[in-house]
Coordinates of C-alpha atoms and ligand atoms in Angstrom, one line a residue:
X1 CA 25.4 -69.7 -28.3
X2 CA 27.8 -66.7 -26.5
X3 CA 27.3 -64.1 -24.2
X4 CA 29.0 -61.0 -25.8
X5 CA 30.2 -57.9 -24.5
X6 CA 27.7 -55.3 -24.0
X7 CA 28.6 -51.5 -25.0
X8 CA 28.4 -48.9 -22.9
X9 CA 28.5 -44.9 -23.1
X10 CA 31.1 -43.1 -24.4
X11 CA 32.1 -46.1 -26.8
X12 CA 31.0 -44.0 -30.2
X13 CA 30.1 -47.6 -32.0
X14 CA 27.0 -46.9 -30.1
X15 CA 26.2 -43.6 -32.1
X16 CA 26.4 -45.5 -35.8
X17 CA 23.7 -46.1 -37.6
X18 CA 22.9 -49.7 -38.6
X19 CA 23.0 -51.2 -41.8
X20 CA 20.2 -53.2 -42.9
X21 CA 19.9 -56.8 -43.5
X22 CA 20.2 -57.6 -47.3
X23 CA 18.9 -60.7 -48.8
X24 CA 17.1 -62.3 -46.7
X25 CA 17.8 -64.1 -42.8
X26 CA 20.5 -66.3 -42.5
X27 CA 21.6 -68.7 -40.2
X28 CA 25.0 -66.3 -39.9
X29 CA 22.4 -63.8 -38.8
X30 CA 20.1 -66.1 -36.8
X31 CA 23.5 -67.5 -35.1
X32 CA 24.1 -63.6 -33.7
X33 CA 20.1 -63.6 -33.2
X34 CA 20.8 -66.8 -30.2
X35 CA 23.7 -64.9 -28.9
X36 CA 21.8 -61.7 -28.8
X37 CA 18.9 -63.3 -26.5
X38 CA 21.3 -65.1 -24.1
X39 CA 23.7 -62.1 -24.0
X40 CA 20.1 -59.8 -22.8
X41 CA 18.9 -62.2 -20.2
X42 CA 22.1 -62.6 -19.1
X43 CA 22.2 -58.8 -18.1
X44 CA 19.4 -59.5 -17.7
X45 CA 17.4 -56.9 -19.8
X46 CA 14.0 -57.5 -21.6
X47 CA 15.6 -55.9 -24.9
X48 CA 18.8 -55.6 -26.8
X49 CA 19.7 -54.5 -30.5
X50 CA 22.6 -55.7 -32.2
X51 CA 24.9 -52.7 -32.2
X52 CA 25.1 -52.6 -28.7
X53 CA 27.2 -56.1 -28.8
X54 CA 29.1 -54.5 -31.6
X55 CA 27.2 -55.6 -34.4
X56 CA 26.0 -52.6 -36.8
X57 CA 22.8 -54.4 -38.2
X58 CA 19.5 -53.6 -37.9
X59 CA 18.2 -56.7 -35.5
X60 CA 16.6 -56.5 -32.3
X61 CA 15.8 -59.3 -29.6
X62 CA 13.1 -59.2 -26.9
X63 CA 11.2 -60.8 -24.7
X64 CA 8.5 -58.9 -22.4
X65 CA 7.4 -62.0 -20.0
X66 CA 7.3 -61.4 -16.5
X67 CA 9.5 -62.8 -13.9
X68 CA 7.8 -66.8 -13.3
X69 CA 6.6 -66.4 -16.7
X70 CA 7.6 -68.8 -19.5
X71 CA 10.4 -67.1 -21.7
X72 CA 8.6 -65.5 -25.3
X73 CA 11.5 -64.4 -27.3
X74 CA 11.1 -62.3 -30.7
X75 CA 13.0 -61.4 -32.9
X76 CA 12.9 -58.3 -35.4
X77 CA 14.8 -57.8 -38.7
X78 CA 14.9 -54.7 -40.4
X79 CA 12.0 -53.3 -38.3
X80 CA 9.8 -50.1 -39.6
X81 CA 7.9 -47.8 -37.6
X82 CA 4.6 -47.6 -40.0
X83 CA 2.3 -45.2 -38.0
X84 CA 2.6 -43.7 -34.9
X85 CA -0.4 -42.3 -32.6
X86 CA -0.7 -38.7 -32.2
X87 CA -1.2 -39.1 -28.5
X88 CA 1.9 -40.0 -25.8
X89 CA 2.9 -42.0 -22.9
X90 CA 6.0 -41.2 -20.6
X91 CA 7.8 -44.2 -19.3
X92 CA 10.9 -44.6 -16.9
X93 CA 13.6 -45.8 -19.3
X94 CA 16.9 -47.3 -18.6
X95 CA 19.8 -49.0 -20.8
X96 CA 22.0 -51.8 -20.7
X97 CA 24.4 -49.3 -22.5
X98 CA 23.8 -46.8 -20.1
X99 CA 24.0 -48.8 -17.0
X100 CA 22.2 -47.7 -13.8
X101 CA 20.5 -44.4 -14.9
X102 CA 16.8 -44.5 -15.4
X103 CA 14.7 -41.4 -16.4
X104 CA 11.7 -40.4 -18.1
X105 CA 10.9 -40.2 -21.7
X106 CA 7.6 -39.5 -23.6
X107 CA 7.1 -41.7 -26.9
X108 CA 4.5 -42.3 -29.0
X109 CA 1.6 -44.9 -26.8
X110 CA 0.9 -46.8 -29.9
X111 CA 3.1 -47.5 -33.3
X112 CA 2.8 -50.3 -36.4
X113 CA 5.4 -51.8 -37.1
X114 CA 7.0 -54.0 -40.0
X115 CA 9.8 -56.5 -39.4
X116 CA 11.2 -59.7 -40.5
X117 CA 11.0 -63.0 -38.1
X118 CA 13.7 -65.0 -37.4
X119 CA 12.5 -67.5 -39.8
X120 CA 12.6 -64.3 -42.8
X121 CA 8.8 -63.9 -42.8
X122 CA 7.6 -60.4 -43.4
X123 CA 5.0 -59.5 -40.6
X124 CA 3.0 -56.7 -39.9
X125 CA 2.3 -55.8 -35.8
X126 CA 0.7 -53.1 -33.9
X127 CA 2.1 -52.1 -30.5
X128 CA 1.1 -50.4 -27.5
X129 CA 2.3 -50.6 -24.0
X130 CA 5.7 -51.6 -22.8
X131 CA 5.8 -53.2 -25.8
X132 CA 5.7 -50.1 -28.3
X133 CA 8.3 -48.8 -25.8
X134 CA 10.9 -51.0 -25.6
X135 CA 10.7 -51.4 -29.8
X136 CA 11.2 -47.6 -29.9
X137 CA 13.8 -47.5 -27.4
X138 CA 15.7 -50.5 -29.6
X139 CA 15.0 -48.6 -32.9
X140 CA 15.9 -45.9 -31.2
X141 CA 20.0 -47.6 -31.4
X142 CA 19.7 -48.5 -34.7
X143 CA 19.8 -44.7 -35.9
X144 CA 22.9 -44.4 -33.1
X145 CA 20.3 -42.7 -30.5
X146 CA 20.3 -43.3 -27.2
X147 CA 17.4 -42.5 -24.4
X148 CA 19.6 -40.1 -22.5
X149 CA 19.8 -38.2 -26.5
X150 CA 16.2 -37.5 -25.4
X151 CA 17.1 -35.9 -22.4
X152 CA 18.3 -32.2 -20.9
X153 CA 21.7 -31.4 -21.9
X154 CA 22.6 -31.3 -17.9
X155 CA 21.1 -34.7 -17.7
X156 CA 22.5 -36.4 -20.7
X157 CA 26.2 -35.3 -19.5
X158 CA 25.4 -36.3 -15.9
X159 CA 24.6 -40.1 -17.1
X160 CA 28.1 -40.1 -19.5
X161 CA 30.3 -39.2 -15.8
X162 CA 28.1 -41.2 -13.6
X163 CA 28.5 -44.3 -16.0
X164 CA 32.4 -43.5 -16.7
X165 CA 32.9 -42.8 -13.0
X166 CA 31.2 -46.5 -12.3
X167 CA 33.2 -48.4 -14.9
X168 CA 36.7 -46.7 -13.7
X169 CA 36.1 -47.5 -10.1
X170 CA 35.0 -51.3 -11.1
X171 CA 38.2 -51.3 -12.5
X172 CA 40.0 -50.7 -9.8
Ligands
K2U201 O1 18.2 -51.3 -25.0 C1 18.4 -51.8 -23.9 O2 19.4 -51.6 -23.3 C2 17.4 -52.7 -23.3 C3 16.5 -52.1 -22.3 C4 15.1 -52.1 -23.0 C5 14.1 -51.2 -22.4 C6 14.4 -49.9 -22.2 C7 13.5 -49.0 -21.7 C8 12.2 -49.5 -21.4 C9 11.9 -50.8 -21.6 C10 12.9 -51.6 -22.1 C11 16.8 -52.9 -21.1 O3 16.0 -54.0 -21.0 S1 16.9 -51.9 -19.7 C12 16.3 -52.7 -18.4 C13 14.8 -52.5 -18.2 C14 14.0 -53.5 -17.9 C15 12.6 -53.3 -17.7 C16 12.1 -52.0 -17.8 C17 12.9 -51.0 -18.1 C18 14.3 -51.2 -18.3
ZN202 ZN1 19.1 -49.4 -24.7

């Protein structure tokens, strides 16, 4: 297992679209799975898709526990949103691509989804709560969108210089 780099605004890798996974999970793609996970809780964040360390698949890691809780990692492989609720929930998001900036977004409270496990299995999963956030926000990178896309204009440009701004004076 690796930690990898993770992305960060302006690098335009973040604004492809992922390719899906064809046939099947592999260990090749359950190798960058392991990396994935101990790349997020190194950050630490409690999500991280695969194009944000570079990789332009459609793969997602999580794991929601608490802080004291024991670790419960998943894993989603080719996911698809299968039905949203008409009603909304705003959240305060942040991103481990867009470090240090948290705002407000409104999704969808409640979505079905459809994803591959690790082990290749084709499961189907409702979502609500934090959960049916964070999978939004991650599928979110897989189409090359990021939460501050969701944002004002004002507010979207104000995130690019304060994270640019961050990264220049780190480097000095
Ligand atoms: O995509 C990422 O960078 C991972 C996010 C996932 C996330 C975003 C918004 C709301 C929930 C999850 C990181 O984990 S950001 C850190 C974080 C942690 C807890 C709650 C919100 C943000
Ligand atoms: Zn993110």
């Amino acid at each position: 297992m690796a930690i990898r780099p993770i992305l960060t605004v302006p690098d335009p890798v973040l604004k492809q679209r992922s390719k899906p996974v064809e046939g099947g999970v592999t260990d090749v793609h359950r190798a960058l799975m392991d990396d994935m996970l101990e790349t997020m809780y190194d950050a630490p964040g409690i999500g991280l898709a695969a194009i944000q360390v570079g990789e332009p698949l459609r793969i997602i890691v999580m794991d929601l526990a608490r802080e004291g809780e024991e670790k419960q990692p998943r894993f989603f492989v080719n996911p698809e949103i299968l039905w949203t609720s008409d009603d909304k929930k705003p959240w305060e998001e942040g991103c481990l691509s867009v470090p240090d900036i948290y705002d407000e977004v409104e999704r969808p409270a409640r979505v079905r989804l459809r994803y591959m496990t690790y082990d290749g299995k084709t499961v189907e999963e409702d979502a609500e709560g934090l959960f049916a956030v964070c999978i939004q926000h991650e599928m979110d990178h897989l189409e090359g969108v990021l939460f501050i896309d969701h944002l004002s204009r004002l507010k979207r440009e104000s995130a690019v210089r304060k994270v640019k701004k961050a990264e220049r004076e780190r480097a000095l």
